Amino acid sequence: MYFYMVIGEESTLFFINIKSIHSTSNTRKEENFKEEASHDSINRIARIIRPGLTK
């Protein structure tokens, strides 16, 4: 499961892997794996979520 967040005017998009956070195979505590998407993907998804946000 992935969550998509559009933050600020620059529409920074983060992919948070929930399965990795709640993985029981890891002996460590919670870990957030965040990957910053490419600028094209950010603009494309931002247009889907909030039309008119990007030019």
Backbone as JSON, one array per atom type, in Angstrom:
{
  "sequence": "MYFYMVIGEESTLFFINIKSIHSTSNTRKEENFKEEASHDSINRIARIIRPGLTK",
  "N": [[0.85, -1.2, 0.0], [0.54, 2.19, -0.82], [1.05, 5.64, -0.01], [0.2, 8.81, -1.29], [1.46, 12.03, -1.28], [1.04, 15.45, -1.79], [3.04, 18.12, -1.39], [3.23, 21.46, -0.58], [4.02, 24.17, -2.94], [5.8, 23.18, -4.73], [5.12, 20.63, -5.07], [6.14, 18.2, -3.9], [6.61, 14.79, -3.97], [6.16, 11.89, -2.11], [6.82, 8.45, -1.66], [5.63, 6.19, 0.52], [6.38, 3.21, 1.88], [4.28, 1.14, 3.34], [4.28, -1.52, 4.02], [6.97, -2.03, 4.46], [7.41, -0.52, 6.71], [5.9, -1.8, 8.68], [7.04, -4.27, 8.74], [7.54, -7.54, 9.92], [9.69, -9.12, 9.8], [11.95, -7.75, 10.18], [14.31, -6.91, 12.73], [14.67, -4.49, 13.71], [13.33, -1.29, 14.87], [10.46, 0.68, 13.83], [10.7, 1.69, 10.44], [10.99, 4.21, 8.05], [10.65, 4.24, 4.67], [11.41, 6.33, 2.24], [11.08, 7.61, -0.96], [12.03, 9.98, -3.27], [10.16, 11.06, -5.92], [10.55, 11.36, -9.51], [10.64, 14.54, -11.24], [8.83, 14.72, -13.33], [6.97, 12.72, -12.78], [5.96, 13.72, -10.41], [4.66, 16.09, -11.24], [2.75, 14.99, -12.97], [1.12, 13.36, -11.31], [0.34, 15.25, -9.48], [-1.29, 16.85, -11.03], [-3.39, 15.13, -11.34], [-4.35, 14.81, -8.73], [-4.74, 17.48, -7.76], [-6.01, 19.42, -9.93], [-4.78, 22.07, -11.97], [-2.85, 22.89, -10.28], [-0.23, 22.53, -11.17], [1.62, 23.79, -13.98]],
  "CA": [[0.0, 0.0, 0.0], [1.32, 3.41, -0.9], [0.34, 6.9, 0.19], [0.74, 9.88, -2.12], [1.26, 13.33, -0.67], [1.53, 16.6, -2.53], [3.41, 19.07, -0.35], [3.66, 22.79, -0.99], [3.85, 24.57, -4.33], [6.71, 22.39, -5.57], [4.46, 19.33, -5.24], [7.07, 17.13, -3.6], [5.85, 13.55, -3.83], [6.88, 10.85, -1.41], [6.2, 7.14, -1.63], [5.9, 5.56, 1.81], [6.03, 1.81, 1.8], [3.72, 0.76, 4.63], [4.69, -2.89, 4.31], [8.32, -1.98, 5.0], [7.34, 0.06, 8.05], [5.33, -2.77, 9.6], [7.6, -5.6, 8.46], [7.84, -8.27, 11.15], [10.92, -9.86, 9.59], [13.06, -6.91, 10.65], [14.44, -6.86, 14.18], [14.75, -3.09, 14.08], [12.06, -0.61, 15.09], [9.82, 1.17, 12.62], [11.55, 2.39, 9.49], [10.25, 4.84, 6.96], [11.39, 4.24, 3.42], [10.82, 7.38, 1.41], [11.82, 7.86, -2.18], [11.5, 11.16, -3.95], [9.86, 10.72, -7.31], [11.09, 12.27, -10.52], [9.84, 15.76, -11.37], [7.74, 14.46, -14.26], [5.95, 11.94, -12.05], [5.35, 14.63, -9.43], [3.71, 16.97, -11.93], [1.66, 14.21, -13.54], [0.22, 12.95, -10.24], [-0.2, 16.48, -8.89], [-2.4, 17.28, -11.87], [-4.5, 14.23, -11.09], [-4.89, 15.08, -7.4], [-5.22, 18.86, -7.68], [-5.9, 20.05, -11.25], [-4.5, 23.5, -11.96], [-1.73, 23.18, -9.37], [0.97, 22.64, -11.98], [1.38, 24.41, -15.29]],
  "C": [[0.88, 1.25, 0.0], [0.45, 4.63, -0.64], [1.01, 7.95, -0.69], [0.43, 11.21, -1.47], [1.82, 14.41, -1.57], [1.77, 17.72, -1.53], [3.87, 20.39, -0.97], [3.48, 23.05, -2.48], [4.71, 23.73, -5.26], [6.19, 20.97, -5.77], [5.44, 18.17, -5.02], [6.27, 15.87, -3.29], [6.7, 12.49, -3.15], [6.1, 9.55, -1.46], [6.58, 6.49, -0.31], [5.44, 4.12, 1.76], [5.58, 1.32, 3.17], [4.16, -0.65, 5.02], [6.09, -2.92, 4.92], [8.32, -1.46, 6.43], [6.88, -0.99, 9.07], [5.86, -4.19, 9.38], [7.98, -6.3, 9.76], [9.14, -9.04, 11.01], [12.13, -9.06, 10.07], [13.09, -6.89, 12.18], [14.52, -5.4, 14.65], [13.36, -2.53, 14.37], [11.5, -0.12, 13.75], [10.82, 1.92, 11.74], [10.7, 2.97, 8.4], [11.14, 4.88, 5.72], [10.71, 5.23, 2.49], [11.7, 7.59, 0.18], [11.18, 9.05, -2.89], [11.34, 10.85, -5.43], [10.47, 11.73, -8.25], [10.13, 13.44, -10.71], [8.65, 15.53, -12.29], [6.61, 13.71, -13.57], [5.22, 12.83, -11.05], [4.3, 15.5, -10.11], [2.52, 16.2, -12.45], [0.64, 13.85, -12.47], [-0.42, 14.17, -9.58], [-1.38, 16.99, -9.7], [-3.62, 16.41, -11.64], [-5.18, 14.57, -9.77], [-5.51, 16.48, -7.33], [-5.03, 19.54, -9.03], [-5.67, 21.55, -11.14], [-3.35, 23.86, -11.05], [-0.44, 23.37, -10.16], [0.64, 23.2, -13.35], [1.75, 23.45, -16.41]]
}
